Amino acid sequence: MKTPTLEDVAARAGVSTATVSRCLNAPEKVVERTRLRVMEAVRDLGYAPNFSARALAEKRTRTIGAVIPTMENAIFAEGLQAFQDVLQGGGYTLLIASSGYDPKVEEDQIRTLVARGAEGLLLVGYDRAPAIAAFLEAQNVPSVIAWAHDTTQPGCSVGFDNRAAMRALVTHALELGHRRVAMISAPLQGNDRARERHAGVLAALKERGLELEAMVETPYDLEGGGEALQQVLRDKPETTLVVCGNDVLAAGALEGARIIGLDVPADISITGFDDIALARIVRPALATVRVPHRDMGEAAARAVVSLVETGRAENRILEAQMCLRASLGTPKRPS
Amino acid sequence: MKTPTLEDVAARAGVSTATVSRCLNAPEKVVERTRLRVMEAVRDLGYAPNFSARALAEKRTRTIGAVIPTMENAIFAEGLQAFQDVLQGGGYTLLIASSGYDPKVEEDQIRTLVARGAEGLLLVGYDRAPAIAAFLEAQNVPSVIAWAHDTTQPGCSVGFDNRAAMRALVTHALELGHRRVAMISAPLQGNDRARERHAGVLAALKERGLELEAMVETPYDLEGGGEALQQVLRDKPETTLVVCGNDVLAAGALEGARIIGLDVPADISITGFDDIALARIVRPALATVRVPHRDMGEAAARAVVSLVETGRAENRILEAQMCLRASLGTPKRPS
DNA sequence: CTATGCGATGTAAGCGCTTACAAGGCAAGC
DNA sequence: GCTTGCCTTGTAAGCGCTTACATCGCATAG
């Protein structure tokens, strides 16, 4: 019992395959009487078009690929969900791959997606080998960069200014009186979002003639944040503010502070970035930066589709807002 | 500048398309001298096979579909990641869709995936319209059910016994002396995992001749958990243990308890389910049930592939372990 | 030296669909 | 009545690949 084909439907409806195809793809080109007959045959047979055949004939796969660092993080999941919703509405299918923050894996995934017929790509950040851009160029596969924004870089992007957002947050903290500032970040290597956030911290400090007391790079998990905080305070006990590159590290740092008996924010302030649900549930709640994931995902989807269909799309820069909460307070002994 | 085809490669290497195809798919059937020549042509031209054409000719898409309730939850993300890793290793591509816990959407997604050529499906739980099973049967698309396990149901499943795990946890709590137990759960409608966990609570209670004091169904988020807890304690202030259907609700409940000034676990114990990272970061840490997501994802992938390739696969039931932490304690005033 | 067999390669027929082009029918205009 | 042109439908040529079968060449056996 094989699945019915266009031809089966045509035979049953007593028309040619071309007519059936037209009924499905351009119903207005077929007179109603015929169309109804064909549709009935389609229903009777439970016919469903074969995507591979259609793609081959049309030379279009209607597939978009996305390579994200990890699925196991709410920030990408939410944006990706929005991305997919919009794509699906436009008749596209999304192929997702994750790189685990490994550039080598990311490159493989990109090639795989393209080989799989992706007509356009969603990529996170700008940090990748130039060969990849060349490859995509050669294969004529457009891409949009999300979760970052850099006007000096070519290519379409839908993101926000990680540096400016972080800078604003730290500037605010400095206005509260903080002077001894340390940072805990995910590894900067191969992660321009992390680098931009770092740069934002440095910029805010420099504006006031300050320097970063300490900088710890640590793997992206709660434990890493906790250990990093303890290390920072061992080396620089004068620190009054620990800026974290993301909420997960900040939540870990909060826990680290608790372990060594420090009160947040009385003894030390801690900030995060991303405003994931976790930021609101920990105590004290995390001061952080809210990133408009859904909006970004939706805008990115529209951009990719536009790129695929018309060859052009506009950059879109979204607003990332400071989100002040209890973990950031006035320093006990402003120096 | 269109992408090169098999024919282009064949022409350049001075062989037939059949030989090129063989070089790519069954190299041992081609003598080395020829093979090297062909491979060189492939490299020179930057040839990449066209998946649609291959799928059409082979009548295989090498695509597996998965419909999960949501991507925005670590528990599915982790399992799915493992699922995808195994599939990719086996030369399959994963197509992901999410239903947002809506049965109607899930059905649509399933149909879409099948229309897209999915040769096998990963589904979560058993709860869906019978028409869907019939549809999959008719289309000859095998599926495996994950995150649940029910020996009375037909079909291949890779999961764990939600009911038994919850029952064990509650039984343990009863041994600590709890007698007034309430439950906060995600909506039971259309969610057999939630129903099974609920049944597990009831079973443990019944064994001791007890009944559930209160049962609140609430949307799956932190706020829901917090409000539900407050409601429970307003109605049944004697409650000493609030069992939550998952960690997110439990974390919300923890927060709810804090708001009304109750100490956990001194005044009230709270438990979760899933053991997501959140469970370890909240204070007090959540007593919960650890679900082996990665193992499940991997096993599920092997099962789907086996089902697709051989038509058969074994059920696999994994162990979900109790995970005791500070949020579960001895009741203050055992009744 | 010829018959036999096998391994390497080529030939060509699809896979199911879209679509340019052709064909046929019919209404309107002359 | 015939032409014109539009509208509907049919015909058939691919899309790029796999693969059953045919072919060819050569080594081995008789």
XYZ file of C-alpha atoms (C1' of nucleotides) in Angstrom:
730
model
C 0.000 0.000 0.000
C 2.153 2.809 -1.216
C 1.235 6.414 -0.791
C -0.803 7.856 -3.631
C 0.866 10.122 -6.172
C -0.311 13.019 -8.226
C -0.923 10.613 -11.027
C -3.252 8.476 -8.943
C -5.279 11.529 -8.073
C -5.347 12.612 -11.701
C -6.556 9.218 -12.817
C -9.296 9.132 -10.208
C -10.488 12.633 -11.042
C -10.192 12.003 -14.760
C -7.830 14.895 -15.407
C -4.139 15.319 -16.118
C -1.449 15.613 -13.469
C -0.926 19.219 -14.466
C -4.464 20.068 -13.495
C -4.133 18.409 -10.141
C -0.916 20.254 -9.514
C -2.634 23.502 -10.400
C -5.532 22.758 -8.081
C -3.077 22.456 -5.244
C -0.775 25.334 -6.038
C -2.842 27.833 -7.968
C -6.528 26.955 -7.520
C -7.646 30.097 -9.300
C -6.305 28.704 -12.533
C -8.766 25.845 -12.484
C -12.474 26.139 -13.051
C -14.563 25.318 -9.975
C -16.257 22.213 -11.322
C -12.961 20.540 -12.051
C -11.385 21.740 -8.863
C -14.099 20.212 -6.706
C -13.742 16.897 -8.478
C -9.998 16.925 -7.970
C -10.243 17.905 -4.341
C -12.595 15.055 -3.758
C -10.135 12.632 -5.277
C -7.412 14.108 -3.103
C -9.512 13.530 -0.036
C -10.601 10.047 -1.018
C -7.056 8.949 -1.602
C -5.631 10.796 1.355
C -3.122 12.267 -1.008
C -0.218 14.275 0.360
C 2.372 15.807 -1.945
C 5.874 14.474 -1.871
C 8.140 17.231 -0.681
C 11.291 15.925 -2.221
C 9.727 15.721 -5.625
C 8.263 19.141 -5.306
C 11.540 20.597 -4.130
C 13.362 18.967 -6.996
C 10.953 20.229 -9.591
C 10.646 23.687 -8.108
C 14.324 23.962 -7.231
C 13.286 25.287 -3.861
C 13.328 23.510 -0.549
C 11.488 26.118 1.504
C 13.795 25.226 4.323
C 15.679 27.587 6.592
C 18.508 26.474 8.829
C 19.555 27.777 12.214
C 22.719 27.059 14.123
C 22.595 28.086 17.752
C 25.211 27.551 20.441
C 22.926 25.394 22.528
C 19.307 24.458 22.916
C 19.708 24.010 26.621
C 19.412 27.659 27.316
C 16.196 29.533 27.609
C 17.512 32.548 25.770
C 17.991 30.791 22.459
C 14.993 28.549 22.908
C 12.611 31.442 23.207
C 13.983 33.339 20.249
C 14.096 30.212 18.175
C 10.511 29.401 18.979
C 9.416 32.783 17.705
C 11.651 32.351 14.680
C 10.038 29.059 13.857
C 6.515 30.339 14.355
C 7.018 33.043 11.783
C 8.739 30.716 9.334
C 5.993 28.175 9.582
C 3.445 30.854 8.911
C 5.342 31.645 5.739
C 5.423 28.053 4.575
C 9.014 27.395 5.527
C 10.441 24.579 7.559
C 13.139 25.140 10.127
C 16.161 22.894 10.472
C 17.901 23.371 13.791
C 21.422 22.443 14.730
C 23.434 23.323 17.784
C 27.144 23.754 18.016
C 27.788 23.522 21.740
C 29.820 26.739 21.428
C 32.384 24.883 19.349
C 33.394 26.774 16.169
C 34.479 23.560 14.475
C 31.128 21.959 15.128
C 29.372 25.116 14.034
C 31.134 25.026 10.698
C 30.169 21.393 10.193
C 26.598 22.159 11.070
C 26.459 25.037 8.637
C 27.752 22.848 5.845
C 25.341 20.102 6.752
C 22.403 22.469 6.734
C 23.371 23.875 3.369
C 23.837 20.385 1.969
C 20.404 19.605 3.344
C 19.034 22.341 1.184
C 18.710 25.254 3.568
C 17.930 28.322 1.490
C 18.820 30.718 4.252
C 20.496 30.604 7.632
C 20.120 32.063 11.076
C 23.446 32.413 12.823
C 24.322 33.669 16.275
C 26.984 36.337 16.501
C 29.711 37.253 14.057
C 32.542 35.131 15.334
C 33.443 32.562 12.744
C 36.083 31.674 10.209
C 36.032 33.869 7.083
C 35.951 30.705 5.017
C 32.393 30.176 6.128
C 31.192 33.482 4.772
C 32.966 32.650 1.523
C 31.320 29.263 1.434
C 27.865 30.707 1.970
C 28.563 33.329 -0.641
C 29.622 30.686 -3.122
C 26.594 28.558 -2.364
C 24.461 31.639 -2.577
C 22.882 31.030 0.803
C 22.004 34.265 2.615
C 22.217 34.470 6.364
C 21.144 36.735 9.153
C 23.088 37.249 12.318
C 21.113 37.455 15.523
C 21.824 38.110 19.182
C 24.457 40.611 18.203
C 24.776 43.766 16.233
C 27.843 45.296 14.744
C 27.495 48.076 12.216
C 31.072 47.608 11.079
C 30.333 44.085 9.890
C 28.783 43.275 6.562
C 25.674 41.171 6.328
C 22.187 41.420 7.677
C 21.735 41.415 11.409
C 18.835 41.453 13.790
C 20.069 41.973 17.274
C 20.928 44.398 19.950
C 24.010 46.184 21.099
C 25.493 43.960 23.772
C 28.220 46.464 24.509
C 25.962 49.473 24.913
C 23.516 47.565 27.094
C 26.246 46.365 29.403
C 27.824 49.749 29.459
C 24.568 51.325 30.531
C 24.132 48.845 33.324
C 27.639 49.331 34.653
C 27.390 53.094 34.312
C 24.316 52.967 36.452
C 26.155 50.872 39.017
C 29.029 53.351 39.083
C 26.555 56.119 39.751
C 25.481 54.184 42.817
C 29.046 54.545 44.008
C 30.768 51.310 43.027
C 34.457 51.675 42.290
C 35.944 48.204 42.669
C 34.453 46.188 39.883
C 35.187 42.635 38.746
C 33.707 40.639 35.932
C 32.801 36.989 35.486
C 32.250 35.992 31.896
C 31.790 33.014 29.653
C 34.969 32.344 27.655
C 35.572 35.266 25.295
C 37.191 33.108 22.670
C 34.854 32.562 19.776
C 31.995 34.399 21.454
C 31.560 37.968 20.350
C 28.522 38.521 22.530
C 30.674 37.829 25.566
C 33.442 40.046 24.199
C 31.063 42.887 23.542
C 29.675 42.702 27.023
C 33.186 42.730 28.388
C 33.985 45.736 26.244
C 30.888 47.434 27.597
C 32.117 47.009 31.142
C 35.530 48.379 30.246
C 34.010 51.343 28.443
C 31.827 52.304 31.392
C 34.785 52.060 33.741
C 37.108 53.985 31.506
C 34.671 56.836 31.278
C 35.172 57.305 34.987
C 38.889 56.660 34.863
C 38.512 53.232 36.452
C 39.850 49.834 35.588
C 38.497 46.353 35.930
C 39.844 44.820 39.143
C 39.543 41.250 37.949
C 38.216 39.264 35.034
C 37.426 35.566 35.244
C 36.394 33.463 32.281
C 34.557 30.319 33.203
C 32.373 27.706 31.558
C 28.778 28.579 31.212
C 27.108 27.023 34.225
C 26.052 27.678 37.764
C 29.050 26.008 39.348
C 31.404 28.063 37.214
C 29.791 31.255 38.443
C 30.043 30.225 42.068
C 33.686 29.270 41.916
C 34.582 32.325 39.913
C 33.042 34.569 42.533
C 34.993 32.954 45.302
C 38.170 33.308 43.305
C 37.499 36.968 42.627
C 36.923 37.755 46.268
C 39.963 35.822 47.344
C 42.138 37.852 44.981
C 40.371 41.181 45.310
C 38.453 41.308 48.569
C 37.773 45.006 48.082
C 35.466 44.316 45.189
C 31.966 45.725 45.667
C 30.429 44.853 42.325
C 30.694 41.678 40.303
C 29.330 42.050 36.803
C 28.428 38.719 35.199
C 28.223 38.098 31.480
C 24.902 36.325 31.796
C 22.224 35.385 34.301
C 23.347 31.815 34.760
C 26.794 32.875 35.870
C 25.237 35.560 38.045
C 22.956 33.032 39.730
C 25.995 30.873 40.360
C 27.857 33.871 41.749
C 24.946 34.606 44.069
C 25.268 31.108 45.405
C 29.038 31.511 45.710
C 28.509 34.664 47.747
C 26.139 32.861 50.042
C 28.676 30.114 50.598
C 31.330 32.520 51.786
C 28.799 34.287 53.923
C 28.470 37.539 52.040
C 25.210 39.386 51.882
C 24.012 40.572 48.494
C 23.734 43.474 47.950
C 24.896 44.759 51.330
C 28.403 43.288 51.057
C 28.585 42.856 47.331
C 26.412 43.617 44.321
C 26.003 41.151 41.474
C 24.483 41.743 38.032
C 23.499 39.416 35.210
C 22.478 39.672 31.579
C 19.577 38.233 29.532
C 16.766 38.375 32.078
C 15.834 34.729 31.923
C 13.197 33.415 34.319
C 15.951 32.444 36.725
C 16.810 36.109 37.272
C 13.486 36.715 38.951
C 13.434 33.568 41.030
C 16.772 33.786 42.781
C 17.152 35.837 45.953
C 17.979 38.576 45.824
C 16.491 38.953 42.364
C 19.077 39.741 39.744
C 19.653 43.140 38.281
C 20.165 42.330 34.620
C 19.525 43.385 31.044
C 16.340 42.335 29.355
C 16.778 41.061 25.832
C 13.698 41.015 23.583
C 14.070 37.412 22.455
C 10.691 36.946 20.886
C 10.859 40.171 18.952
C 14.306 39.284 17.809
C 13.282 35.821 16.673
C 10.329 37.189 14.759
C 12.290 39.967 13.136
C 15.058 37.556 12.229
C 12.595 35.214 10.574
C 11.135 38.018 8.509
C 14.629 39.092 7.551
C 15.699 35.624 6.404
C 12.566 35.149 4.381
C 12.991 38.528 2.795
C 16.608 37.737 2.018
C 15.664 34.450 0.431
C 12.795 35.820 -1.569
C 13.979 39.242 -2.555
C 17.688 39.093 -1.879
C 17.574 41.993 0.501
C 16.586 42.730 4.067
C 17.082 45.507 6.516
C 19.201 45.391 9.596
C 17.180 45.674 12.699
C 18.484 46.775 16.020
C 16.368 46.126 19.074
C 16.372 47.744 22.441
C 17.889 45.864 25.370
C 16.694 47.427 28.589
C 18.296 47.644 31.944
C 16.344 45.748 34.521
C 17.149 46.867 38.030
C 16.520 44.490 40.904
C 17.679 43.832 44.436
C 21.051 42.235 43.656
C 22.460 45.623 42.760
C 22.672 48.089 45.583
C 24.715 50.942 46.963
C 28.185 49.825 48.022
C 28.804 49.630 51.736
C 32.095 51.526 51.688
C 32.446 53.518 48.522
C 36.164 53.996 47.965
C 26.619 30.282 -11.503
C 24.449 27.359 -10.584
C 25.545 24.636 -8.282
C 27.278 21.729 -9.991
C 25.397 18.484 -10.514
C 26.438 14.897 -10.656
C 26.584 15.223 -14.388
C 29.064 18.082 -14.220
C 31.295 16.009 -12.020
C 30.964 13.040 -14.325
C 31.897 15.128 -17.342
C 34.926 16.597 -15.640
C 36.157 13.215 -14.453
C 35.369 11.609 -17.789
C 33.072 8.956 -16.345
C 29.336 8.329 -16.211
C 27.020 9.699 -13.581
C 26.531 6.201 -12.258
C 30.193 5.939 -11.406
C 30.198 9.238 -9.609
C 27.155 8.195 -7.648
C 28.905 4.978 -6.717
C 32.026 6.806 -5.642
C 29.925 8.773 -3.222
C 27.659 6.043 -1.918
C 29.584 2.793 -2.298
C 33.243 3.636 -2.901
C 34.285 0.000 -2.687
C 32.504 -0.652 -5.948
C 34.822 1.648 -7.837
C 38.442 0.952 -8.565
C 40.847 3.293 -6.830
C 42.263 5.024 -9.880
C 38.824 6.089 -11.029
C 37.695 6.980 -7.569
C 40.575 9.377 -7.027
C 39.877 11.069 -10.315
C 36.221 11.479 -9.437
C 36.956 12.756 -5.973
C 39.234 15.347 -7.421
C 36.513 16.542 -9.735
C 34.133 16.680 -6.795
C 36.584 18.841 -4.906
C 37.393 21.084 -7.839
C 33.768 21.783 -8.513
C 32.794 22.020 -4.874
C 30.079 19.554 -5.627
C 27.457 18.802 -3.009
C 24.678 16.325 -3.678
C 21.151 17.593 -3.942
C 19.187 16.098 -1.082
C 15.810 16.412 -2.683
C 16.923 14.557 -5.762
C 18.551 11.880 -3.716
C 15.507 11.508 -1.523
C 13.280 11.269 -4.555
C 15.397 8.639 -6.242
C 16.018 6.647 -3.079
C 12.495 7.084 -1.781
C 13.987 7.906 1.566
C 14.307 11.258 3.246
C 16.499 10.225 6.163
C 14.520 12.663 8.224
C 13.042 12.094 11.649
C 10.489 14.407 13.182
C 9.925 15.334 16.798
C 7.009 17.148 18.342
C 7.627 18.381 21.850
C 5.352 20.469 24.042
C 7.803 23.334 24.226
C 11.402 24.177 23.548
C 11.446 26.685 26.338
C 11.964 24.087 28.947
C 15.273 22.580 29.846
C 13.875 19.106 30.240
C 12.886 18.684 26.635
C 15.829 20.648 25.345
C 18.342 18.352 26.929
C 16.688 15.160 25.811
C 16.185 16.539 22.343
C 19.805 17.525 22.081
C 20.868 13.971 22.859
C 18.261 12.678 20.438
C 19.616 14.840 17.679
C 23.225 13.940 18.365
C 22.507 10.261 17.898
C 20.396 10.834 14.804
C 23.038 12.956 13.202
C 25.602 10.271 13.855
C 23.342 7.878 12.005
C 22.970 10.142 8.991
C 19.512 11.372 9.842
C 18.250 14.902 10.063
C 15.919 16.034 12.795
C 12.885 18.191 12.173
C 11.601 19.789 15.338
C 8.189 21.224 16.019
C 6.619 22.329 19.243
C 2.989 22.269 20.159
C 2.792 24.625 23.113
C 0.897 21.883 24.961
C -1.994 22.310 22.533
C -3.348 18.993 21.169
C -4.753 20.700 18.093
C -1.397 22.220 17.276
C 0.322 18.948 17.983
C -1.851 17.181 15.460
C -1.098 19.822 12.861
C 2.589 19.556 13.551
C 2.521 15.801 13.212
C 0.809 16.054 9.870
C 3.204 18.716 8.721
C 6.205 16.636 9.681
C 4.867 13.600 7.894
C 4.094 15.680 4.825
C 7.635 16.960 5.039
C 8.818 13.431 4.696
C 9.570 12.390 8.255
C 10.200 8.658 8.232
C 9.770 8.317 11.955
C 8.520 10.432 14.828
C 9.393 11.205 18.406
C 6.323 12.050 20.432
C 5.939 13.032 24.051
C 3.442 11.088 26.100
C 0.455 9.044 24.979
C -2.267 11.614 25.167
C -3.590 12.287 21.715
C -6.559 11.677 19.478
C -6.819 8.082 18.203
C -7.131 9.474 14.709
C -3.472 10.397 14.870
C -2.330 6.866 15.514
C -4.523 5.750 12.631
C -3.048 8.402 10.413
C 0.504 7.392 11.231
C -0.413 3.773 10.720
C -1.892 4.564 7.337
C 1.127 6.609 6.333
C 3.333 3.889 7.657
C 5.303 6.247 9.848
C 6.533 4.622 13.053
C 6.799 6.617 16.242
C 8.313 6.324 19.652
C 6.802 7.786 22.762
C 9.192 9.373 25.207
C 8.967 10.958 28.659
C 6.338 8.461 29.610
C 5.899 4.765 29.863
C 2.731 2.784 29.912
C 2.856 -0.946 29.415
C -0.852 -1.060 28.691
C -0.419 1.098 25.611
C 0.663 -0.228 22.259
C 3.655 1.227 20.498
C 7.285 1.674 21.278
C 8.188 3.802 24.230
C 11.373 5.008 25.814
C 10.628 6.622 29.085
C 10.217 6.229 32.744
C 7.356 5.548 35.079
C 6.136 8.972 36.153
C 3.649 7.463 38.533
C 6.046 5.134 40.308
C 8.665 7.841 40.673
C 6.210 10.287 42.176
C 4.778 7.613 44.380
C 8.215 6.796 45.743
C 8.903 10.429 46.516
C 5.602 10.931 48.309
C 5.949 7.655 50.161
C 9.274 8.865 51.441
C 7.688 12.116 52.541
C 4.947 10.248 54.375
C 7.595 8.273 56.190
C 8.967 11.568 57.427
C 5.605 12.109 59.066
C 3.641 14.258 56.635
C -0.097 13.670 56.704
C -1.653 16.781 55.190
C -0.616 16.789 51.585
C -1.626 19.059 48.730
C -0.600 19.022 45.120
C 0.103 21.711 42.554
C 0.158 20.446 39.012
C 0.205 21.548 35.432
C -3.234 21.091 33.820
C -3.999 17.363 33.663
C -6.041 17.694 30.516
C -4.099 16.368 27.572
C -0.989 15.713 29.607
C -0.550 12.146 30.707
C 2.761 12.813 32.436
C 0.973 15.220 34.747
C -1.853 12.746 35.249
C 0.529 9.948 36.060
C 2.352 12.041 38.600
C -0.956 12.950 40.139
C -1.918 9.288 40.247
C 1.406 8.537 41.922
C 0.618 10.996 44.686
C -2.823 9.496 45.187
C -1.428 5.980 45.255
C 1.143 6.784 47.907
C -1.491 8.466 50.024
C -4.017 5.716 49.625
C -1.504 3.146 50.772
C -1.530 4.919 54.096
C -5.231 5.510 54.100
C -4.808 9.210 53.368
C -6.373 11.550 50.870
C -5.112 14.540 48.979
C -6.110 17.684 50.864
C -6.097 19.922 47.831
C -5.240 19.806 44.174
C -4.560 22.922 42.122
C -4.001 22.902 38.397
C -2.189 25.921 37.097
C -0.338 27.033 33.983
C 3.207 25.966 33.764
C 5.195 28.902 35.095
C 6.721 30.366 38.207
C 3.884 32.767 38.899
C 1.370 29.959 38.661
C 3.237 27.979 41.286
C 3.394 30.919 43.649
C -0.261 31.770 43.425
C -1.286 28.148 43.685
C 0.669 27.767 46.895
C -0.980 30.752 48.439
C -4.359 29.454 47.434
C -3.647 26.038 48.902
C -2.584 27.460 52.229
C -5.544 29.769 52.396
C -7.924 26.851 51.900
C -5.987 24.234 53.852
C -3.684 25.930 56.325
C -2.926 22.597 57.971
C -1.015 21.395 54.922
C 2.579 20.384 55.685
C 3.623 19.108 52.293
C 2.989 20.562 48.873
C 3.910 18.200 46.083
C 4.470 19.949 42.776
C 4.193 18.306 39.389
C 7.449 19.808 38.208
C 10.378 21.916 39.352
C 9.188 25.139 37.820
C 5.934 25.052 39.751
C 7.866 24.041 42.857
C 10.230 26.977 42.499
C 7.219 29.232 42.149
C 5.669 27.657 45.219
C 8.880 28.283 47.162
C 8.584 31.921 46.263
C 4.906 31.909 47.207
C 5.808 30.491 50.609
C 8.375 33.202 51.137
C 5.824 35.858 50.322
C 3.418 34.690 52.976
C 6.273 34.357 55.423
C 6.487 30.609 55.721
C 9.765 28.871 56.239
C 10.588 25.889 54.034
C 10.925 23.202 55.219
C 10.231 24.158 58.845
C 6.672 25.334 58.221
C 6.016 23.551 55.012
C 7.811 21.120 52.713
C 7.762 21.476 48.939
C 8.861 18.971 46.303
C 9.386 19.180 42.567
C 9.930 16.850 39.645
C 12.512 16.745 36.793
C 15.620 17.974 38.589
C 16.385 20.819 36.259
C 19.257 23.177 37.110
C 16.777 25.457 38.837
C 16.151 22.822 41.491
C 19.674 23.177 42.790
C 19.853 26.936 42.655
C 16.780 27.899 44.608
C 16.870 28.065 48.414
C 16.152 25.766 49.977
C 17.227 23.394 47.208
C 14.352 21.357 45.857
C 13.727 17.745 46.692
C 12.730 16.326 43.339
C 12.955 13.391 40.965
C 15.863 13.160 38.594
C 14.919 12.177 35.071
C 17.676 10.788 32.856
C 17.034 13.100 29.917
C 20.176 12.457 27.960
C 19.896 8.704 28.266
C 16.292 8.915 27.262
C 17.032 11.056 24.234
C 19.761 8.724 23.100
C 17.729 5.596 23.625
C 14.769 7.163 21.857
C 16.917 8.018 18.860
C 18.204 4.481 18.601
C 14.662 3.206 18.886
C 13.320 5.414 16.100
C 16.152 4.513 13.790
C 15.665 0.857 14.512
C 11.947 1.219 13.890
C 12.551 2.957 10.592
C 15.202 0.564 9.398
C 14.027 -2.753 10.719
C 10.428 -2.092 11.633
C 10.959 -3.111 15.202
C 12.419 -1.712 18.390
C 12.353 -2.563 22.042
C 10.651 -0.594 24.719
C 13.058 0.882 27.144
C 12.227 1.921 30.630
C 14.672 4.115 32.458
C 15.158 4.745 36.115
C 13.950 8.028 37.586
C 15.624 8.570 40.935
C 14.451 10.381 43.976
C 16.643 13.348 44.719
C 16.328 14.488 48.314
C 17.209 18.043 49.200
C 16.485 20.650 51.827
C 12.984 21.652 50.698
C 11.606 18.403 52.087
C 11.859 18.026 55.838
C 10.125 16.577 58.831
C 6.789 18.247 59.496
C 6.663 20.570 62.460
C 3.467 19.151 63.875
C 2.812 15.693 62.542
C -0.919 15.208 62.793
C 43.365 -20.556 -28.616
C 38.717 -20.214 -27.082
C 35.298 -20.446 -23.473
C 33.993 -18.740 -18.925
C 33.318 -15.639 -15.394
C 33.819 -11.709 -12.830
C 34.797 -7.017 -11.754
C 34.476 -2.211 -13.487
C 31.799 0.920 -15.915
C 28.114 2.692 -18.825
C 23.134 3.099 -20.252
C 18.858 4.520 -19.307
C 14.621 4.173 -16.802
C 12.460 5.939 -13.440
C 11.365 8.695 -8.553
C 6.809 12.521 -8.167
C 6.313 16.930 -9.230
C 6.155 21.644 -11.845
C 5.580 24.297 -15.833
C 6.385 26.017 -20.673
C 3.971 25.257 -24.455
C 0.324 23.275 -27.272
C -4.321 22.286 -28.064
C -9.039 22.774 -27.872
C -13.399 25.152 -26.869
C -16.152 28.973 -26.780
C -17.834 33.869 -26.807
C -17.548 38.108 -28.981
C -16.764 40.975 -32.953
C -16.849 41.647 -37.765
C -19.978 32.219 -40.772
C -15.341 33.103 -39.780
C -11.697 35.134 -37.188
C -9.692 36.529 -32.870
C -8.390 35.831 -28.463
C -9.014 34.233 -23.968
C -9.648 30.558 -20.747
C -9.162 25.782 -19.437
C -6.819 21.639 -19.779
C -3.447 18.394 -21.594
C 1.289 17.036 -23.174
C 5.704 16.241 -22.109
C 10.208 17.781 -20.805
C 12.852 18.183 -17.329
C 14.652 18.681 -11.956
C 19.364 15.609 -10.041
C 19.907 11.343 -8.421
C 19.925 5.972 -7.838
C 20.146 1.531 -9.606
C 18.836 -2.660 -12.432
C 20.688 -4.305 -16.271
C 23.796 -4.368 -20.205
C 28.385 -4.119 -21.786
C 33.165 -4.467 -21.984
C 37.738 -6.098 -20.910
C 40.641 -9.113 -18.940
C 42.412 -13.092 -16.323
C 41.882 -17.811 -15.695
C 40.729 -22.452 -16.964
C 40.199 -25.940 -20.197
